[in-house]
Short mmCIF file of C-alpha atoms and ligand atoms in Angstrom, two decimals:
data_model
loop_
_atom_site.label_atom_id
_atom_site.label_comp_id
_atom_site.label_asym_id
_atom_site.label_seq_id
_atom_site.Cartn_x
_atom_site.Cartn_y
_atom_site.Cartn_z
CA MET A 1 75.59 79.71 99.82
CA LYS A 2 72.37 81.16 98.15
CA LEU A 3 71.26 85.00 99.73
CA ALA A 4 68.91 86.15 101.52
CA ARG A 5 66.89 89.41 99.21
CA PHE A 6 66.13 92.44 100.39
CA SER A 7 63.24 94.04 99.11
CA ARG A 8 63.84 96.61 96.08
CA ILE A 9 62.96 99.77 98.49
CA GLY A 10 65.29 97.68 101.59
CA PHE A 11 68.21 97.76 98.95
CA ILE A 12 67.69 100.85 98.73
CA LEU A 13 67.42 102.50 102.27
CA ALA A 14 70.73 99.42 102.97
CA ALA A 15 72.66 101.82 100.42
CA ALA A 16 71.55 105.17 101.50
CA GLY A 17 71.92 104.07 104.37
CA SER A 18 75.53 103.20 104.65
CA ALA A 19 76.65 106.36 101.94
CA VAL A 20 74.87 108.63 104.37
CA GLY A 21 77.14 108.17 107.35
CA LEU A 22 79.78 110.14 110.16
CA GLY A 23 81.80 111.43 106.51
CA ASN A 24 78.28 113.49 105.49
CA ILE A 25 78.41 114.95 108.47
CA TRP A 26 81.14 115.30 110.47
CA LYS A 27 83.54 114.84 107.87
CA PHE A 28 82.14 117.14 104.79
CA PRO A 29 81.16 120.43 106.57
CA TYR A 30 85.16 119.95 108.67
CA ILE A 31 87.25 119.07 106.01
CA THR A 32 84.74 121.69 103.64
CA GLY A 33 86.42 124.28 105.90
CA GLU A 34 88.84 123.40 105.73
CA ASN A 35 89.18 124.10 102.00
CA GLY A 36 88.06 127.59 101.71
CA GLY A 37 83.84 126.42 100.61
CA GLY A 38 83.12 126.49 97.33
CA ALA A 39 85.95 125.53 95.37
CA PHE A 40 86.35 122.33 97.11
CA VAL A 41 82.63 121.82 97.05
CA PHE A 42 82.56 122.14 93.25
CA VAL A 43 85.60 119.44 92.72
CA TYR A 44 83.64 116.85 94.96
CA LEU A 45 81.15 116.96 93.17
CA ILE A 46 82.00 116.65 89.82
CA THR A 47 84.00 113.77 91.53
CA VAL A 48 80.68 112.22 92.16
CA MET A 49 79.31 113.33 89.39
CA ILE A 50 82.00 111.50 87.13
CA ILE A 51 83.93 109.05 88.52
CA GLY A 52 81.48 107.86 91.18
CA PHE A 53 78.12 108.01 89.01
CA SER A 54 80.46 105.20 87.10
CA LEU A 55 81.90 103.44 89.79
CA MET A 56 78.87 102.85 91.55
CA ILE A 57 77.13 101.18 88.36
CA ALA A 58 80.58 99.01 87.70
CA GLU A 59 81.09 98.21 91.34
CA MET A 60 76.60 97.33 91.35
CA MET A 61 77.49 95.91 88.44
CA ILE A 62 79.78 92.97 90.09
CA GLY A 63 78.11 91.93 92.89
CA TYR A 64 74.41 91.14 90.95
CA LEU A 65 76.42 89.23 87.83
CA GLY A 66 78.28 87.19 90.36
CA ARG A 67 76.08 87.33 93.67
CA ARG A 68 78.74 86.25 95.96
CA ASP A 69 81.02 87.76 97.98
CA SER A 70 83.17 90.20 96.11
CA VAL A 71 86.49 87.33 96.76
CA SER A 72 84.60 85.21 95.18
CA ASN A 73 82.55 86.95 92.09
CA PHE A 74 86.03 88.22 91.09
CA GLU A 75 87.06 85.38 90.53
CA ASP A 76 83.24 84.24 89.11
CA LEU A 77 83.38 86.94 86.56
CA ALA A 78 87.01 87.18 85.23
CA PRO A 79 87.01 84.85 81.87
CA ARG A 80 91.30 84.26 82.59
CA HIS A 81 92.98 85.06 85.20
CA LYS A 82 90.94 84.11 87.60
CA ASN A 83 92.93 83.46 90.47
CA PHE A 84 94.65 86.97 90.13
CA TRP A 85 91.77 88.84 89.68
CA LYS A 86 90.55 86.70 93.10
CA TYR A 87 93.39 89.16 94.90
CA GLY A 88 90.57 92.09 94.26
CA GLY A 89 88.01 91.05 96.35
CA PHE A 90 90.31 91.39 99.50
CA MET A 91 89.61 95.09 99.41
CA SER A 92 86.60 94.15 101.56
CA LEU A 93 89.21 94.52 104.24
CA ALA A 94 89.48 98.24 104.43
CA GLY A 95 85.59 98.12 105.76
CA LEU A 96 87.37 96.67 109.03
CA ILE A 97 90.18 99.08 109.03
CA ILE A 98 87.29 101.99 108.59
CA MET A 99 85.30 100.44 111.97
CA ILE A 100 88.42 100.63 114.07
CA PHE A 101 88.11 104.47 114.16
CA TYR A 102 84.66 104.36 112.74
CA SER A 103 83.24 102.57 116.01
CA PRO A 104 85.23 105.27 118.12
CA VAL A 105 83.98 107.96 116.96
CA ILE A 106 80.15 106.62 117.30
CA GLY A 107 80.26 106.22 120.33
CA TRP A 108 81.48 110.08 121.22
CA THR A 109 77.96 110.41 119.82
CA PHE A 110 76.17 108.82 122.48
CA HIS A 111 78.41 110.21 124.60
CA PHE A 112 77.16 113.92 122.97
CA ILE A 113 74.32 112.21 123.25
CA LEU A 114 73.36 111.65 127.19
CA LEU A 115 75.14 115.54 127.09
CA SER A 116 72.93 117.24 125.49
CA LEU A 117 70.26 116.13 127.86
CA GLY A 118 71.67 118.00 130.35
CA SER A 119 74.31 121.72 130.30
CA LEU A 120 75.37 121.75 127.34
CA PRO A 121 79.39 123.82 127.21
CA SER A 122 79.12 128.01 127.13
CA SER A 123 82.23 128.57 125.43
CA ILE A 124 84.60 127.42 122.56
CA GLU A 125 87.07 127.57 125.53
CA LEU A 126 85.16 125.28 127.61
CA ALA A 127 83.53 122.99 124.30
CA GLU A 128 87.03 122.39 123.62
CA LYS A 129 88.24 121.45 126.56
CA SER A 130 85.58 118.72 127.69
CA PHE A 131 85.96 117.43 124.16
CA THR A 132 89.95 117.29 124.56
CA GLU A 133 89.63 115.33 128.12
CA PHE A 134 86.38 112.71 126.88
CA ILE A 135 88.97 111.85 123.68
CA SER A 136 92.46 112.28 125.66
CA ILE A 137 91.55 110.81 129.24
CA ASP A 138 87.67 109.96 130.04
CA LEU A 139 88.83 106.24 128.48
CA GLY A 140 86.37 103.96 130.65
CA SER A 141 84.03 105.88 128.92
CA GLN A 142 85.38 105.48 125.69
CA LEU A 143 85.95 101.91 125.73
CA PHE A 144 81.37 101.70 127.03
CA TYR A 145 80.41 103.37 123.83
CA HIS A 146 82.00 101.77 121.48
CA THR A 147 81.60 98.28 123.62
CA LEU A 148 77.70 99.48 123.07
CA VAL A 149 77.99 99.64 119.13
CA PHE A 150 80.28 96.05 118.98
CA ILE A 151 77.53 94.61 120.69
CA PHE A 152 74.57 96.96 118.94
CA VAL A 153 76.29 96.50 115.17
CA THR A 154 77.17 92.53 115.96
CA ALA A 155 73.54 91.82 116.71
CA VAL A 156 72.53 93.60 113.87
CA VAL A 157 74.81 91.44 111.16
CA ALA A 158 74.52 89.04 112.97
CA ARG A 159 70.67 88.70 112.41
CA GLY A 160 71.58 88.80 108.59
CA ILE A 161 69.85 91.05 105.51
CA LYS A 162 66.58 90.76 105.69
CA GLY A 163 65.94 90.46 109.98
CA GLY A 164 69.17 92.70 110.22
CA ILE A 165 70.29 95.29 108.08
CA GLU A 166 67.14 95.70 106.31
CA LYS A 167 64.97 96.11 109.61
CA LEU A 168 67.79 98.64 110.94
CA ASN A 169 67.52 100.78 107.80
CA PHE A 170 64.28 100.88 107.41
CA LEU A 171 63.74 102.26 111.14
CA LEU A 172 67.02 104.64 111.19
CA MET A 173 66.66 106.62 107.15
CA PRO A 174 63.38 107.94 107.80
CA VAL A 175 64.55 108.95 111.64
CA LEU A 176 68.11 110.64 108.81
CA ILE A 177 65.92 111.88 106.38
CA ILE A 178 63.07 113.90 108.94
CA THR A 179 65.72 115.51 111.50
CA ILE A 180 68.50 116.79 108.87
CA SER A 181 66.24 118.17 106.53
CA GLY A 182 63.66 120.06 109.69
CA MET A 183 66.62 120.88 111.40
CA PHE A 184 67.81 122.70 107.59
CA PHE A 185 64.17 124.39 107.22
CA TYR A 186 65.00 126.08 110.30
CA ALA A 187 67.53 127.38 109.48
CA THR A 188 66.77 128.76 106.36
CA THR A 189 65.55 131.09 108.73
CA LEU A 190 67.62 132.37 109.67
CA ALA A 191 70.22 135.67 108.35
CA GLY A 192 72.98 133.42 108.60
CA PHE A 193 72.06 130.89 105.49
CA THR A 194 73.06 133.46 102.93
CA GLN A 195 76.34 133.54 103.92
CA ALA A 196 76.74 129.92 104.77
CA TRP A 197 75.50 129.19 100.94
CA ASP A 198 78.26 131.78 99.66
CA PHE A 199 80.14 130.00 101.96
CA MET A 200 79.48 126.65 100.26
CA PHE A 201 78.88 127.63 96.78
CA SER A 202 80.64 130.66 95.61
CA SER A 203 84.74 129.17 94.69
CA ASP A 204 87.90 130.45 96.02
CA TRP A 205 89.80 128.44 93.70
CA SER A 206 93.01 130.29 95.56
CA LYS A 207 92.25 128.24 98.28
CA VAL A 208 92.93 124.88 96.46
CA THR A 209 95.35 123.16 96.72
CA SER A 210 97.24 119.80 95.03
CA ALA A 211 95.93 118.42 98.71
CA SER A 212 92.61 119.41 98.30
CA LEU A 213 91.96 117.81 95.35
CA VAL A 214 93.25 114.60 96.85
CA THR A 215 90.76 115.41 99.92
CA ALA A 216 88.37 116.38 97.89
CA VAL A 217 88.58 112.76 95.96
CA GLY A 218 89.29 110.23 98.48
CA HIS A 219 86.51 112.36 100.19
CA ALA A 220 83.93 111.13 97.44
CA PHE A 221 84.87 107.64 97.19
CA PHE A 222 84.18 107.43 101.31
CA THR A 223 80.46 108.45 101.85
CA LEU A 224 79.74 106.41 99.04
CA SER A 225 80.93 103.81 100.38
CA LEU A 226 82.72 102.73 97.08
CA GLY A 227 86.02 100.90 96.58
CA MET A 228 85.46 98.40 99.31
CA ALA A 229 83.21 95.47 98.18
CA THR A 230 79.95 97.25 100.26
CA ILE A 231 78.26 98.55 97.74
CA LEU A 232 79.28 95.02 95.75
CA THR A 233 78.46 92.78 98.28
CA TYR A 234 75.00 94.34 99.49
CA SER A 235 73.90 94.47 95.06
CA ALA A 236 75.16 90.66 94.92
CA SER A 237 71.60 90.49 97.58
CA LEU A 238 69.54 92.51 94.84
CA PRO A 239 66.32 91.70 94.16
CA LYS A 240 66.12 89.85 89.67
CA ASP A 241 65.63 92.83 86.74
CA SER A 242 66.63 95.41 89.11
CA ASN A 243 67.25 98.59 87.39
CA LEU A 244 71.38 99.19 88.62
CA VAL A 245 71.76 103.01 87.13
CA ARG A 246 68.36 104.30 89.08
CA SER A 247 69.18 103.49 92.18
CA SER A 248 72.69 104.55 91.53
CA LEU A 249 70.77 107.62 91.09
CA ILE A 250 68.79 107.57 93.54
CA ILE A 251 71.79 106.28 95.95
CA ILE A 252 74.24 109.11 95.30
CA ALA A 253 70.42 112.31 95.13
CA LEU A 254 70.21 111.03 98.50
CA ASP A 255 73.69 111.26 100.05
CA THR A 256 74.67 114.41 98.25
CA GLY A 257 71.64 115.74 99.48
CA ILE A 258 71.79 114.85 102.55
CA ALA A 259 75.89 116.76 102.39
CA LEU A 260 74.35 119.63 101.01
CA LEU A 261 71.57 120.21 103.56
CA ALA A 262 74.01 119.41 107.01
CA GLY A 263 76.78 121.51 105.09
CA LEU A 264 74.73 124.68 104.33
CA THR A 265 72.79 124.30 108.14
CA LEU A 266 75.86 123.57 110.23
CA PHE A 267 78.18 126.94 108.56
CA THR A 268 74.35 128.68 108.96
CA PHE A 269 74.35 127.66 112.89
CA LEU A 270 77.97 128.66 113.03
CA TYR A 271 77.75 131.61 111.44
CA GLU A 272 74.40 132.84 112.74
CA TYR A 273 76.37 132.50 116.63
CA GLY A 274 79.67 133.36 114.80
CA ALA A 275 82.21 130.39 116.46
CA GLU A 276 85.00 129.23 114.32
CA LEU A 277 84.74 127.42 110.65
CA SER A 278 87.56 125.78 110.03
CA ALA A 279 87.55 123.81 113.21
CA GLY A 280 88.63 120.60 112.06
CA PRO A 281 87.32 117.47 113.48
CA GLY A 282 86.05 119.17 116.06
CA LEU A 283 83.77 121.44 114.22
CA VAL A 284 80.91 119.62 115.41
CA PHE A 285 81.89 117.64 118.99
CA ILE A 286 83.83 121.44 119.63
CA SER A 287 81.91 124.57 117.45
CA LEU A 288 78.24 123.63 117.29
CA PRO A 289 77.26 122.74 120.97
CA THR A 290 78.25 126.09 122.11
CA VAL A 291 76.19 127.29 119.10
CA PHE A 292 73.69 124.77 120.95
CA TYR A 293 74.06 126.35 124.60
CA GLU A 294 73.19 130.10 122.70
CA MET A 295 70.15 129.09 121.88
CA GLY A 296 68.77 128.35 125.19
CA PHE A 297 66.20 125.10 125.83
CA LEU A 298 65.52 125.05 121.18
CA GLY A 299 69.11 124.25 121.58
CA ASN A 300 68.84 121.27 123.82
CA ILE A 301 66.43 119.89 121.61
CA PHE A 302 68.53 120.57 118.13
CA ALA A 303 71.59 118.83 120.29
CA PHE A 304 69.49 116.11 121.14
CA VAL A 305 68.02 116.07 117.02
CA PHE A 306 71.55 116.50 115.92
CA PHE A 307 73.63 113.96 118.15
CA VAL A 308 71.10 111.48 117.22
CA ALA A 309 70.89 112.04 113.73
CA LEU A 310 74.53 111.29 113.70
CA ALA A 311 74.98 107.55 115.78
CA SER A 312 72.13 106.53 113.43
CA ALA A 313 73.54 108.11 110.87
CA GLY A 314 77.40 106.24 111.58
CA LEU A 315 75.34 102.75 112.43
CA THR A 316 73.54 102.00 109.61
CA SER A 317 77.25 102.16 107.23
CA ALA A 318 78.91 100.51 110.71
CA VAL A 319 76.27 97.62 109.30
CA SER A 320 78.07 97.99 106.30
CA LEU A 321 80.71 98.26 106.45
CA VAL A 322 81.05 94.87 108.68
CA GLU A 323 78.66 93.08 106.08
CA PRO A 324 80.93 92.41 103.34
CA ILE A 325 83.81 90.19 105.59
CA ILE A 326 81.03 88.14 106.84
CA GLN A 327 79.72 87.52 103.70
CA TYR A 328 83.08 86.48 102.27
CA LEU A 329 83.63 84.39 105.61
CA ILE A 330 80.47 82.52 105.66
CA ASP A 331 80.30 81.96 101.82
CA ARG A 332 84.07 80.85 101.71
CA PHE A 333 85.05 78.93 104.28
CA SER A 334 81.17 78.07 105.96
CA LEU A 335 80.86 80.09 108.72
CA SER A 336 77.89 79.90 110.52
CA ARG A 337 76.40 83.92 110.13
CA LEU A 338 76.57 84.27 113.91
CA LYS A 339 80.57 83.25 114.18
CA ALA A 340 81.24 85.16 110.60
CA SER A 341 79.57 88.55 113.18
CA LEU A 342 81.60 87.15 115.18
CA ALA A 343 84.44 87.23 114.27
CA SER A 344 84.59 90.33 112.30
CA GLY A 345 82.74 92.28 115.55
CA LEU A 346 85.80 90.54 117.29
CA PHE A 347 88.58 92.42 114.62
CA PHE A 348 87.17 95.90 115.24
CA TYR A 349 85.79 96.10 118.61
CA LEU A 350 89.98 95.21 119.43
CA PHE A 351 91.66 97.04 116.94
CA GLY A 352 88.80 99.93 117.72
CA ILE A 353 90.03 99.88 121.39
CA VAL A 354 93.60 100.35 120.08
CA ALA A 355 93.06 103.12 118.23
CA ILE A 356 90.69 105.03 121.22
CA LEU A 357 94.46 104.88 122.96
CA SER A 358 96.21 105.83 119.89
CA ILE A 359 94.95 109.62 120.97
CA SER A 360 94.89 109.38 124.40
CA LYS A 361 97.79 111.62 126.54
CA GLU A 362 99.06 109.01 128.47
CA TYR A 363 99.25 105.68 125.84
CA GLY A 364 99.89 107.91 122.98
CA HIS A 365 103.07 107.84 122.13
CA TYR A 366 103.53 104.75 122.12
CA PHE A 367 100.55 103.63 119.18
CA THR A 368 102.28 107.22 116.59
CA PHE A 369 104.26 105.80 114.28
CA GLY A 370 106.05 108.44 112.11
CA SER A 371 103.27 111.82 111.59
CA LYS A 372 100.36 109.92 112.74
CA ASN A 373 98.89 108.28 115.55
CA PHE A 374 97.27 104.19 114.93
CA PHE A 375 93.58 106.13 114.61
CA ASP A 376 94.82 108.48 111.63
CA TRP A 377 96.91 105.74 110.07
CA ALA A 378 93.43 103.92 109.40
CA ASP A 379 91.43 106.71 108.27
CA PHE A 380 94.45 107.75 105.89
CA MET A 381 94.55 104.39 104.79
CA THR A 382 91.33 103.68 104.00
CA ALA A 383 90.30 107.00 103.14
CA SER A 384 92.71 107.93 100.73
CA VAL A 385 94.72 104.60 99.24
CA MET A 386 92.90 101.09 99.95
CA LEU A 387 89.55 103.29 98.69
CA PRO A 388 90.69 104.76 95.63
CA MET A 389 93.13 101.03 94.58
CA GLY A 390 89.75 99.00 95.36
CA GLY A 391 87.94 101.70 92.73
CA LEU A 392 90.64 101.45 89.92
CA ILE A 393 90.71 97.47 90.82
CA MET A 394 86.83 97.58 89.90
CA ALA A 395 87.26 99.98 87.21
CA VAL A 396 90.00 97.96 85.32
CA PHE A 397 87.87 94.73 85.90
CA VAL A 398 85.10 96.23 84.63
CA GLY A 399 85.72 98.28 81.06
CA HIS A 400 88.53 95.96 80.65
CA VAL A 401 88.01 92.58 81.93
CA ILE A 402 84.62 91.27 82.39
CA GLU A 403 84.06 90.93 78.30
CA LYS A 404 82.22 93.77 76.42
CA GLU A 405 79.18 92.28 75.29
CA ARG A 406 78.38 91.05 78.99
CA VAL A 407 78.63 94.40 80.39
CA ALA A 408 76.52 95.31 77.45
CA SER A 409 73.55 93.14 77.19
CA LEU A 410 73.61 94.34 81.19
CA LEU A 411 73.54 98.05 80.85
CA LYS A 412 72.94 99.10 77.48
CA THR A 413 69.21 99.32 76.97
CA GLN A 414 69.31 100.97 81.40
CA LEU A 415 71.71 103.68 80.56
CA GLY A 416 70.50 104.62 77.16
CA MET A 417 71.74 107.07 75.45
CA ILE A 418 75.43 107.96 77.80
CA TYR A 419 75.70 104.04 78.15
CA PRO A 420 79.43 104.83 75.43
CA LEU A 421 80.00 107.56 77.80
CA TRP A 422 79.97 105.98 80.90
CA TYR A 423 81.99 103.04 79.18
CA PHE A 424 84.25 104.53 78.50
CA SER A 425 84.45 107.43 82.06
CA LEU A 426 85.11 103.82 83.70
CA ARG A 427 87.78 101.75 81.40
CA TYR A 428 90.15 105.79 80.63
CA ILE A 429 88.60 108.54 82.45
CA VAL A 430 87.75 106.98 85.76
CA PRO A 431 91.69 104.80 85.80
CA VAL A 432 93.11 107.84 85.04
CA ALA A 433 92.05 109.56 86.76
CA LEU A 434 92.70 107.01 89.87
CA PHE A 435 95.93 106.82 89.30
CA VAL A 436 96.35 110.29 89.31
CA VAL A 437 95.64 110.25 92.11
CA MET A 438 97.16 107.70 93.75
CA LEU A 439 101.18 108.76 92.83
CA ASN A 440 100.69 112.06 94.12
CA LEU A 441 99.11 110.69 97.30
CA VAL A 442 102.77 108.93 97.72
CA GLY A 443 104.21 112.24 96.91
CA ILE A 444 105.65 110.79 93.60
CA LEU A 445 103.96 113.60 91.14
CA GLU A 446 103.56 116.68 93.23
CA LEU A 447 100.21 118.89 90.93
N1 PFF B 501 79.64 106.66 103.31
C1 PFF B 501 80.34 105.52 105.41
C2 PFF B 501 80.50 107.69 104.79
O1 PFF B 501 80.31 108.83 104.24
O2 PFF B 501 80.39 107.58 106.74
C3 PFF B 501 81.07 105.40 105.47
C4 PFF B 501 82.10 104.22 104.46
C5 PFF B 501 80.84 102.80 104.57
C6 PFF B 501 82.39 104.04 103.78
C7 PFF B 501 80.51 102.29 104.37
C8 PFF B 501 82.71 103.10 103.08
C9 PFF B 501 81.95 101.78 103.33
F1 PFF B 501 81.97 100.67 102.05
#
């Protein structure tokens, strides 16, 4: 099955659109807040630069050389034990599991877009009450927004790489970049900016625990869309003679840049208006709306622009989360794109409903297993377990399984002097780091 190709800029926008998502604007600021700021940001940046960079190129390479869906690529590129390695391709299932909680959260952003047109909560207590009621009692509204996301995402992916995904990114990525940069420039004029800068860039190592290291690594994967065959699948549609290294650098720079801009902007607003910095997942949905209220009418405009940006970031990532499995269904089972899109869409739609029920007051206990509800399990199993595991498989595959000469002939000229460094990092540093993270995660090793 021949894939429609991205244009060069279309690929960059789509891959950056995948990387820049709720993770950058919703998750990054709150986990930075919870983990004490600077030192955490430092660990995260180092991880992005070493592990993220090495793996982004490796994942792109598998797609670029293989040109098919993730399972077929692993099978085709493995010189031996093809039947074993093809299972590496099933990491693409992680995308559907992420969508189980990602889609409801995009739904929340729709709710806040509407809210920003009316009256915003005037105090933290009110904001907390209205958000908690929305997610734990107002099942009807959440279901409605989740349904909208399902219809939208399915309609886009059903149109394919060029007519659907590339077009969506051409439309929404500029919106996102302009709005976030605009808000950032406004933030630099406020007094709270200096405090925000200090918070994010001055390190207090006493706050960094082994759990925060795991969170930083997990987040680096999540935010760069690594370890679940999204980048691999998009790269299968790269135009010939693309420069993988340059593309990786641009995508990583855009993703990291937007996370830092969003973080600095949010913390500036929060400092400026004295709101809580370590408010957890409620940071953007509870603390921020009260800050916007304090700003008066300007705040309503900011709130609208901010939540539109957040929704745009979420939607361009959502399409990339379902695309790998769609390619797989088309390639291996000869399903039509429409049928493949509907099948994947229905999967996350139905389990997404379970996730919504699992955070509700009335039904939550039916869907809570051990320490977490279904919604949190989907987040934990993917960001903290499946993506690092997928990354480990890819690093071993490109570093130790694919023939050395094949890797070198594609990347030696593109990487130039740093080729040996990259190859070494992929073969040894990345696998060991990921292995340690995973041992730590299951509690075998306490760092
Ligand atoms: N990178 C996206 C974000 O930061 O929100 C989420 C994501 C998209 C993760 C695609 C993984 C993925 F393959």
